[in-house]
Amino acid sequence: MQPLQPEPSSPESPDGPREPAPKQRVQDEIRRDIIFGTLPPGTRVTEAALAAKYGISRVPVREALRTLEAEGFVESKPYAGSTVSKIPVDDADDLFFVREALEAATARRAAKRAAAQFAAGAPSAEWWKARRVLAAVLDDGDRVIAQDRLDLLPELNIRFHLGVADLSGSASLTALLRQISGKIEWLYATDVNTRGKQSWREHRSIMAAIDAGNAAEAEALMASHVHQSREGYLDRFSAATE
Amino acid sequence: MQPLQPEPSSPESPDGPREPAPKQRVQDEIRRDIIFGTLPPGTRVTEAALAAKYGISRVPVREALRTLEAEGFVESKPYAGSTVSKIPVDDADDLFFVREALEAATARRAAKRAAAQFAAGAPSAEWWKARRVLAAVLDDGDRVIAQDRLDLLPELNIRFHLGVADLSGSASLTALLRQISGKIEWLYATDVNTRGKQSWREHRSIMAAIDAGNAAEAEALMASHVHQSREGYLDRFSAATE
DNA sequence: GTACAAGTGATTGTATTCAATCTCACATCG
DNA sequence: CGATGTGAGATTGAATACAATCACTTGTAC
């Protein structure tokens, strides 16, 4: 029914359904609600309420909140509760700046690793898995665009960029990108990113450069991709404030 | 006895001792142990052992582990436990690259904010507090160097850079820097950073540029500072491998 | 009427307990 | 001899119960 499956990897895991742990599920759900506007900044989130909402106890909720706090999406004060952080709109300039550096490094490393994997014979199972996820995301994006469901693009966008990070094999960069990437989408909040369609097409060329193991081109394409995304945001933002 | 106090803010808080929550303390302790080599990469960390070591129950330990996992210092698999992540030595190049962008943005923003705070009359209490912490860190560093306790510099180094991030007022950048900064020091592991003394002196000029509200100079000085740190690392690393 | 203080309710922090899952050694079979 | 299945032990995941702290209300004194 939904053009976007929450778990696209389900049919190909041979050992069992292996549904994600409740904590992980709740954590992703809350983060998603924050990024896409269901939980507006400043909202007070109490552990009991979240626990009741998701039908679990407070302990896993607390752990999810600690992770989200480390990622910067909620703020907690001892004994005083947690609130959704304010959208870092003042940091937009810096966030895009850092993102450009981060994503460029990620793309370069992904291309290098792809070349290395093929040079060493057959790529590892881990690598293929990440590559397949990326292929599915790209296809989902095309389908979503064909159906004119642009509202679904932001989430796919995050998944593409995180997918590239996975392909880079660098846990450090992936962890950092997860936060930056989420925050950038957060900036757009409920708004629809008008550059969405065009932006999505660029993903294919980035993917091609990575697959070709062309590190320099992958880095340059990604840097340009992010840079244009930044310009688009700043244009809309300054237009809205004047 | 120790030239470096764990909590230098204690004597000046008027409302009470307010010692940090056990969870926070344990979390910082574990992270510190990881960064400075007491807990080597690959070490298996069980919740029960940590709980016993710090005299608390497993729940706060679990929350600390979730935070450290989000920060990339430990890796956890469901029902299979947590291990200390491997030192991201392969990512060194990318980490320094990203750090340079991140720290430059932070320094620039800190200088801008300092200028804004003074322009608007008196700086906020929050700003003064961050500034005082930074002053104490700088003095501690000088003292440590005078006593030739270079082994204490890495921790002060982290605290200086995090202090600048605090001064920038950007929660997003601070959260990112906390991870990068820790990982960079982690690269040096138990090794002593030979550039330590010289590097520390540069902190004073960065601080001066921030206080003066000179955003361009603060950014340039910080970029150069980080860049040289990177060169120093790569030199030592390549020298060690050849 | 206002300021201050104590009390009360709500919320988070922690401990304890039980259930679910994984790891690893050992035995069995080809 | 090697591969595979099974079981016990260990470890994490989650639920419940209780303690500590905070925020807000309410009452009282001035």
CSV table of C-alpha atoms in Angstrom, one decimal, chain B residues 45-230:
chain,number,residue,atom,x,y,z
B,45,VAL,CA,32.5,-4.4,28.5
B,46,THR,CA,29.7,-6.1,30.3
B,47,GLU,CA,27.1,-4.1,32.1
B,48,ALA,CA,27.4,-6.2,35.3
B,49,ALA,CA,31.1,-5.6,35.6
B,50,LEU,CA,30.8,-1.9,35.1
B,51,ALA,CA,28.0,-1.7,37.5
B,52,ALA,CA,30.1,-3.5,40.1
B,53,LYS,CA,33.1,-1.4,39.4
B,54,TYR,CA,31.3,1.9,40.0
B,55,GLY,CA,29.0,0.6,42.7
B,56,ILE,CA,25.7,1.3,41.0
B,57,SER,CA,23.1,-0.8,39.3
B,58,ARG,CA,22.9,-1.9,35.7
B,59,VAL,CA,20.3,0.6,34.6
B,60,PRO,CA,22.4,3.8,34.7
B,61,VAL,CA,25.3,1.8,33.2
B,62,ARG,CA,23.0,0.8,30.3
B,63,GLU,CA,22.1,4.4,29.6
B,64,ALA,CA,25.7,5.5,29.7
B,65,LEU,CA,26.5,2.7,27.2
B,66,ARG,CA,23.7,3.9,24.9
B,67,THR,CA,25.2,7.4,24.9
B,68,LEU,CA,28.7,6.1,24.2
B,69,GLU,CA,27.3,4.0,21.5
B,70,ALA,CA,25.7,7.0,19.8
B,71,GLU,CA,29.0,8.7,20.1
B,72,GLY,CA,30.8,5.8,18.4
B,73,PHE,CA,33.0,4.8,21.3
B,74,VAL,CA,31.4,1.4,21.9
B,75,GLU,CA,29.5,-1.0,19.6
B,76,SER,CA,26.6,-3.1,20.8
B,77,LYS,CA,24.8,-6.0,19.3
B,78,PRO,CA,21.4,-7.0,20.7
B,79,TYR,CA,21.8,-9.6,23.4
B,80,ALA,CA,25.4,-10.0,22.5
B,81,GLY,CA,27.0,-7.3,24.6
B,82,SER,CA,29.1,-4.3,23.9
B,83,THR,CA,32.8,-3.9,22.9
B,84,VAL,CA,35.1,-0.9,22.8
B,85,SER,CA,35.2,0.3,19.1
B,86,LYS,CA,38.4,-0.1,17.3
B,87,ILE,CA,40.5,3.1,17.1
B,88,PRO,CA,39.5,4.7,13.8
B,89,VAL,CA,43.1,5.0,12.7
B,90,ASP,CA,42.1,4.3,9.1
B,91,ASP,CA,39.7,7.3,9.2
B,92,ALA,CA,42.4,9.6,10.6
B,93,ASP,CA,42.7,11.5,7.3
B,94,ASP,CA,38.9,12.0,7.1
B,95,LEU,CA,38.6,12.8,10.8
B,96,PHE,CA,41.1,15.6,10.6
B,97,PHE,CA,39.5,16.9,7.4
B,98,VAL,CA,36.1,17.1,9.1
B,99,ARG,CA,37.5,18.4,12.3
B,100,GLU,CA,39.1,21.3,10.5
B,101,ALA,CA,35.8,22.3,9.0
B,102,LEU,CA,34.0,21.8,12.3
B,103,GLU,CA,36.4,23.7,14.5
B,104,ALA,CA,36.7,26.5,12.0
B,105,ALA,CA,32.9,27.0,12.0
B,106,THR,CA,32.9,26.8,15.8
B,107,ALA,CA,35.6,29.4,16.3
B,108,ARG,CA,33.9,31.7,13.8
B,109,ARG,CA,30.6,31.4,15.6
B,110,ALA,CA,32.1,31.8,19.0
B,111,ALA,CA,33.8,35.1,17.9
B,112,LYS,CA,30.5,36.3,16.4
B,113,ARG,CA,28.6,35.5,19.5
B,114,ALA,CA,31.2,37.2,21.8
B,115,ALA,CA,30.8,40.4,19.7
B,116,ALA,CA,27.1,40.1,19.9
B,117,GLN,CA,27.0,39.6,23.6
B,118,PHE,CA,29.1,42.7,24.3
B,119,ALA,CA,27.2,44.7,21.7
B,120,ALA,CA,24.0,44.0,23.5
B,121,GLY,CA,25.3,45.4,26.7
B,122,ALA,CA,26.3,42.8,29.3
B,123,PRO,CA,27.0,39.2,28.3
B,124,SER,CA,24.6,36.6,29.7
B,125,ALA,CA,25.3,34.6,32.8
B,126,GLU,CA,25.5,31.5,30.6
B,127,TRP,CA,28.2,33.1,28.4
B,128,TRP,CA,30.3,34.3,31.4
B,129,LYS,CA,30.2,30.8,32.9
B,130,ALA,CA,31.5,29.2,29.7
B,131,ARG,CA,34.1,31.9,29.4
B,132,ARG,CA,35.3,31.3,33.0
B,133,VAL,CA,35.6,27.6,32.4
B,134,LEU,CA,37.7,28.3,29.4
B,135,ALA,CA,39.9,30.7,31.4
B,136,ALA,CA,40.4,28.0,34.1
B,137,VAL,CA,41.3,25.5,31.4
B,138,LEU,CA,43.9,27.8,29.9
B,139,ASP,CA,45.5,28.4,33.3
B,140,ASP,CA,45.5,24.8,34.1
B,141,GLY,CA,47.3,24.1,30.9
B,142,ASP,CA,50.0,26.6,31.6
B,143,ARG,CA,50.5,25.2,35.0
B,144,VAL,CA,50.6,21.6,33.7
B,145,ILE,CA,53.3,22.6,31.1
B,146,ALA,CA,55.3,24.4,33.8
B,147,GLN,CA,55.3,21.2,35.8
B,148,ASP,CA,56.2,19.2,32.7
B,149,ARG,CA,53.2,17.0,33.1
B,150,LEU,CA,52.6,16.7,29.4
B,151,ASP,CA,50.5,13.5,29.9
B,152,LEU,CA,47.7,15.7,31.3
B,153,LEU,CA,47.6,17.9,28.2
B,154,PRO,CA,45.4,15.7,26.0
B,155,GLU,CA,42.4,15.9,28.4
B,156,LEU,CA,42.8,19.7,28.8
B,157,ASN,CA,43.1,19.9,25.0
B,158,ILE,CA,39.7,18.3,24.6
B,159,ARG,CA,38.3,20.6,27.3
B,160,PHE,CA,39.6,23.7,25.5
B,161,HIS,CA,38.0,22.8,22.2
B,162,LEU,CA,34.7,21.8,23.8
B,163,GLY,CA,34.9,25.0,25.8
B,164,VAL,CA,35.1,27.0,22.6
B,165,ALA,CA,32.1,25.1,21.3
B,166,ASP,CA,30.2,26.0,24.4
B,167,LEU,CA,31.0,29.6,23.8
B,168,SER,CA,29.7,29.3,20.3
B,169,GLY,CA,26.3,28.6,21.8
B,170,SER,CA,25.5,26.0,19.1
B,171,ALA,CA,24.3,22.8,20.6
B,172,SER,CA,24.6,21.1,17.2
B,173,LEU,CA,28.2,21.9,16.7
B,174,THR,CA,29.0,21.1,20.3
B,175,ALA,CA,27.5,17.6,20.1
B,176,LEU,CA,29.4,16.9,16.8
B,177,LEU,CA,32.7,18.2,18.2
B,178,ARG,CA,32.4,16.2,21.3
B,179,GLN,CA,32.7,13.0,19.2
B,180,ILE,CA,35.3,14.3,16.7
B,181,SER,CA,37.5,15.8,19.4
B,182,GLY,CA,37.4,12.7,21.5
B,183,LYS,CA,38.3,10.5,18.5
B,184,ILE,CA,41.2,12.7,17.5
B,185,GLU,CA,42.7,12.4,20.9
B,186,TRP,CA,41.9,8.7,20.8
B,187,LEU,CA,44.1,8.4,17.7
B,188,TYR,CA,47.1,9.4,19.9
B,189,ALA,CA,46.0,6.7,22.4
B,190,THR,CA,48.6,6.3,25.1
B,191,ASP,CA,51.2,8.0,22.9
B,192,VAL,CA,52.2,11.5,23.9
B,193,ASN,CA,51.5,14.2,21.3
B,194,THR,CA,54.9,15.7,20.9
B,195,ARG,CA,53.5,18.9,19.5
B,196,GLY,CA,51.6,19.4,22.7
B,197,LYS,CA,53.5,22.3,24.2
B,198,GLN,CA,53.6,24.3,21.1
B,199,SER,CA,50.0,23.5,20.2
B,200,TRP,CA,48.9,24.7,23.6
B,201,ARG,CA,50.3,28.2,23.1
B,202,GLU,CA,48.2,28.6,20.0
B,203,HIS,CA,45.1,28.4,22.2
B,204,ARG,CA,45.8,31.7,23.7
B,205,SER,CA,45.7,33.5,20.4
B,206,ILE,CA,42.6,31.8,19.4
B,207,MET,CA,41.0,32.8,22.6
B,208,ALA,CA,42.1,36.4,22.1
B,209,ALA,CA,40.6,36.5,18.6
B,210,ILE,CA,37.3,35.2,19.9
B,211,ASP,CA,37.2,37.7,22.8
B,212,ALA,CA,37.9,40.4,20.3
B,213,GLY,CA,34.9,39.2,18.2
B,214,ASN,CA,37.2,38.9,15.2
B,215,ALA,CA,35.4,36.0,13.4
B,216,ALA,CA,37.6,35.9,10.4
B,217,GLU,CA,40.8,35.7,12.4
B,218,ALA,CA,39.3,33.2,14.9
B,219,GLU,CA,38.3,30.9,12.0
B,220,ALA,CA,41.7,31.2,10.3
B,221,LEU,CA,43.7,30.6,13.5
B,222,MET,CA,41.6,27.6,14.4
B,223,ALA,CA,41.8,26.1,11.0
B,224,SER,CA,45.6,26.5,11.0
B,225,HIS,CA,45.8,25.1,14.5
B,226,VAL,CA,43.9,22.0,13.6
B,227,HIS,CA,45.7,21.6,10.3
B,228,GLN,CA,49.1,21.6,11.9
B,229,SER,CA,47.8,19.1,14.5
B,230,ARG,CA,46.9,16.9,11.5
